[in-house]
CSV table of C-alpha atoms in Angstrom, one decimal:
chain,number,residue,atom,x,y,z
A,91,MET,CA,39.3,-58.5,112.9
A,92,MET,CA,37.1,-60.3,110.4
A,93,LEU,CA,34.2,-58.1,110.0
A,94,TYR,CA,36.3,-55.3,110.0
A,95,CYS,CA,38.1,-56.7,106.9
A,96,ALA,CA,34.8,-57.7,105.4
A,97,VAL,CA,33.9,-54.0,105.9
A,98,LEU,CA,36.5,-52.5,104.0
A,99,VAL,CA,36.5,-55.1,101.2
A,100,LEU,CA,32.9,-53.8,100.6
A,101,MET,CA,33.6,-50.1,101.2
A,102,CYS,CA,36.9,-50.7,98.2
A,103,ALA,CA,33.8,-52.5,95.6
A,104,ALA,CA,31.7,-49.6,96.0
A,105,LEU,CA,34.1,-46.9,95.2
A,106,SER,CA,35.4,-49.0,92.4
A,107,GLN,CA,32.0,-48.8,90.8
A,108,GLY,CA,32.1,-45.3,90.2
A,109,VAL,CA,29.0,-42.7,90.8
A,110,MET,CA,25.9,-43.9,89.0
A,111,GLY,CA,23.7,-41.3,86.7
A,112,PRO,CA,21.8,-39.2,86.5
A,113,LEU,CA,24.4,-36.5,86.1
A,114,ARG,CA,25.5,-34.2,83.8
A,115,VAL,CA,29.3,-33.5,83.1
A,116,GLU,CA,30.3,-29.9,81.8
A,117,VAL,CA,33.5,-29.0,80.0
A,118,GLU,CA,34.0,-25.3,79.3
A,119,LEU,CA,36.7,-25.0,76.7
A,120,ARG,CA,38.3,-21.6,77.4
A,121,ARG,CA,41.2,-20.7,75.1
A,122,LEU,CA,43.3,-22.3,72.3
A,123,ASN,CA,46.9,-21.2,72.1
A,124,ASN,CA,48.8,-21.7,68.8
A,125,SER,CA,50.6,-18.7,69.2
A,126,GLN,CA,53.2,-20.5,66.4
A,127,GLY,CA,50.3,-21.2,64.2
A,128,ILE,CA,51.4,-24.8,63.5
A,129,LEU,CA,50.3,-28.0,62.3
A,130,HIS,CA,50.9,-31.2,64.0
A,131,ASN,CA,53.7,-31.9,62.1
A,132,GLY,CA,55.4,-28.5,63.0
A,133,LYS,CA,55.0,-26.8,59.9
A,134,MET,CA,52.9,-23.4,58.8
A,135,CYS,CA,48.9,-23.5,58.8
A,136,ASP,CA,49.5,-20.8,56.4
A,137,LEU,CA,52.3,-18.9,55.2
A,138,THR,CA,49.9,-15.1,54.6
A,139,SER,CA,47.8,-15.3,57.4
A,140,SER,CA,46.6,-17.1,60.8
A,141,CYS,CA,45.5,-20.2,61.3
A,142,ASP,CA,41.3,-21.0,60.3
A,143,HIS,CA,40.4,-23.5,63.6
A,144,ARG,CA,37.8,-26.0,63.8
A,145,ILE,CA,37.2,-28.1,66.4
A,146,THR,CA,34.7,-31.1,66.6
A,147,GLY,CA,34.7,-33.3,69.6
A,148,TYR,CA,33.1,-36.6,71.4
A,149,PHE,CA,32.4,-36.4,74.9
A,150,ASP,CA,33.1,-40.4,76.1
A,151,THR,CA,31.8,-41.2,79.2
A,152,ASP,CA,31.5,-44.9,78.0
A,153,ARG,CA,35.6,-45.7,77.5
A,154,PRO,CA,37.3,-42.6,78.6
A,155,MET,CA,40.5,-44.6,79.1
A,156,ASP,CA,40.6,-46.6,75.3
A,157,PRO,CA,43.1,-45.1,73.0
A,158,TRP,CA,42.7,-42.2,70.4
A,159,PRO,CA,39.8,-41.5,68.8
A,160,GLY,CA,37.8,-44.0,71.6
A,161,MET,CA,34.7,-45.7,70.3
A,162,LYS,CA,33.2,-42.9,67.6
A,163,ALA,CA,35.3,-42.5,64.1
A,164,VAL,CA,36.8,-38.7,64.4
A,165,ASP,CA,34.4,-37.4,61.2
A,166,GLN,CA,31.1,-38.8,63.5
A,167,TRP,CA,32.1,-35.9,66.1
A,168,THR,CA,30.2,-33.0,67.1
A,169,LEU,CA,31.3,-29.6,65.4
A,170,VAL,CA,32.1,-27.6,68.6
A,171,PHE,CA,34.0,-24.3,67.7
A,172,GLU,CA,35.2,-22.7,64.4
A,173,LYS,CA,37.5,-19.4,64.2
A,174,ASP,CA,38.9,-18.5,61.0
A,175,ASN,CA,42.5,-16.5,61.0
A,176,ASP,CA,43.4,-16.8,64.6
A,177,ASN,CA,46.1,-18.4,66.1
A,178,VAL,CA,44.8,-18.1,69.9
A,179,PRO,CA,41.1,-18.0,69.4
A,180,ILE,CA,38.6,-17.3,72.7
A,181,VAL,CA,36.5,-20.2,72.7
A,182,ASN,CA,34.4,-19.9,76.1
A,183,LYS,CA,32.6,-23.0,75.1
A,184,ILE,CA,30.5,-25.3,77.2
A,185,VAL,CA,30.1,-29.1,76.0
A,186,SER,CA,28.0,-31.0,78.2
A,187,ARG,CA,27.2,-34.8,78.5
A,188,ASP,CA,24.4,-36.7,80.5
A,189,VAL,CA,24.7,-39.7,82.3
A,190,CYS,CA,21.5,-41.3,83.2
A,191,GLU,CA,22.1,-44.9,84.0
A,192,MET,CA,25.4,-45.8,84.3
A,193,ASP,CA,28.5,-45.8,87.2
A,194,ILE,CA,31.5,-43.5,86.1
A,195,GLN,CA,35.0,-42.9,87.5
A,196,ARG,CA,35.5,-40.5,84.7
A,197,ALA,CA,34.8,-38.3,81.0
A,198,ASN,CA,36.8,-38.0,78.4
A,199,LEU,CA,36.5,-34.6,76.1
A,200,ARG,CA,38.4,-35.8,73.0
A,201,LEU,CA,38.9,-33.1,70.6
A,202,ASN,CA,40.4,-32.9,67.4
A,203,VAL,CA,41.5,-29.7,66.0
A,204,VAL,CA,42.4,-28.7,62.1
A,205,ASP,CA,42.9,-26.1,60.0
A,206,VAL,CA,40.5,-25.7,57.3
A,207,ASP,CA,42.0,-24.9,53.8
A,208,SER,CA,39.4,-24.2,51.0
A,209,LEU,CA,41.7,-25.4,48.6
A,210,THR,CA,43.2,-28.6,49.8
A,211,LYS,CA,42.3,-30.8,52.4
A,212,ASN,CA,41.5,-29.9,56.3
A,213,ASP,CA,45.0,-30.3,58.0
A,214,LEU,CA,45.3,-31.6,61.3
A,215,VAL,CA,46.3,-29.0,64.4
A,216,GLU,CA,46.5,-30.9,67.1
A,217,GLN,CA,44.7,-33.8,69.0
A,218,PHE,CA,43.5,-33.3,72.9
A,219,GLU,CA,41.9,-35.2,75.5
A,220,CYS,CA,40.2,-33.2,78.1
A,221,MET,CA,39.6,-35.7,81.2
A,222,VAL,CA,37.3,-35.3,83.9
A,223,PRO,CA,37.3,-37.0,86.9
A,224,VAL,CA,33.8,-37.7,88.3
A,225,GLU,CA,34.3,-39.2,91.6
A,226,ASN,CA,34.6,-37.4,94.8
A,227,ASN,CA,33.2,-34.1,92.1
A,228,VAL,CA,29.6,-34.5,91.7
A,229,ALA,CA,27.4,-31.9,93.2
A,230,THR,CA,24.1,-32.8,94.2
A,231,ASN,CA,22.4,-29.9,91.7
A,232,ILE,CA,23.9,-27.2,89.5
A,233,ASN,CA,23.3,-24.6,91.7
A,234,ARG,CA,26.2,-26.1,94.4
A,235,ALA,CA,28.2,-26.9,91.3
A,236,PHE,CA,31.7,-25.3,91.6
A,237,TRP,CA,33.6,-25.2,88.4
A,238,SER,CA,37.5,-26.9,88.6
A,239,THR,CA,40.4,-24.7,88.6
A,240,GLU,CA,41.7,-24.3,84.5
A,241,ARG,CA,43.7,-27.1,83.2
A,242,ALA,CA,45.3,-27.7,80.0
A,243,CYS,CA,44.1,-30.6,78.1
A,244,SER,CA,46.4,-33.7,76.9
A,245,ALA,CA,47.9,-32.9,73.7
A,246,LYS,CA,49.3,-35.6,71.6
A,247,PHE,CA,51.7,-33.7,69.2
A,248,ASN,CA,53.0,-30.4,70.5
A,249,PRO,CA,52.1,-30.2,73.9
A,250,ASP,CA,54.6,-27.3,74.7
A,251,LYS,CA,53.7,-25.6,71.6
A,252,ILE,CA,49.8,-25.9,71.4
A,253,ARG,CA,47.0,-25.8,74.3
A,254,LEU,CA,44.1,-25.7,75.0
A,255,ASN,CA,42.7,-24.8,78.3
A,256,TYR,CA,39.7,-25.8,80.3
A,257,ARG,CA,37.7,-26.4,83.5
A,258,TYR,CA,34.8,-28.6,84.5
A,259,ARG,CA,32.1,-29.4,86.6
A,260,VAL,CA,29.7,-32.2,87.2
A,261,PHE,CA,26.2,-32.4,89.2
A,262,GLY,CA,23.5,-34.4,89.8
A,263,ILE,CA,20.3,-33.6,87.8
A,264,ALA,CA,16.5,-34.8,87.7
A,265,PRO,CA,15.8,-38.5,86.2
A,266,THR,CA,13.5,-36.6,83.7
A,267,ASP,CA,16.0,-33.9,82.8
A,268,CYS,CA,18.5,-36.3,81.7
A,269,GLY,CA,19.5,-36.5,77.9
A,270,LYS,CA,17.4,-32.8,77.3
A,271,PRO,CA,19.6,-29.5,76.2
A,272,PRO,CA,20.6,-27.5,79.7
A,273,ALA,CA,18.1,-24.7,80.7
A,274,GLY,CA,19.0,-21.7,78.3
A,275,ALA,CA,20.9,-23.6,75.9
A,276,SER,CA,21.0,-23.6,72.6
A,277,SER,CA,19.2,-26.4,70.9
A,278,LYS,CA,22.4,-26.4,68.0
A,279,PRO,CA,24.4,-29.8,67.9
A,280,ALA,CA,27.6,-27.3,68.6
A,281,ALA,CA,26.3,-27.6,72.1
A,282,ARG,CA,26.4,-31.3,72.8
A,283,SER,CA,27.9,-34.1,71.8
């Protein structure tokens, strides 16, 4: 009985450690649905046209459960996507983050969406957190990695009116590939954060 308890304690401790890199976490942002064309406060983006959405993001793998905005200030986040005059844009953008040498249980793609206004300051539309559970979801390589089912990111202000759908996959990578852009990917800053 003592041996059984000791083994159980060791197994639980190993599971609580998370998954060790090197691995790549990818989130594919599918579409933003702001069909009413509203800002975070319920007011309209524009009176005569649709919203001019700009999405910036930060892929938090260090402290994904920390409160918004996490460890990095929003003004330091990377441009992910922008589209003028469209309340329901198709995004179809993959954002990835490599985890090279640490244990990880989950990752959080934090996204800030604003309506770009050339005459005044940009107006906040929504703040999203797209959580990726890493444990039990790691494929051995990209060829064995499958996308999750599509789901909605958590919205802070108007979760019933503004949605951003995503799916994710997590897979092991070679240590020599950790921190390098994925093969065939653009080296633009918007592709990674």
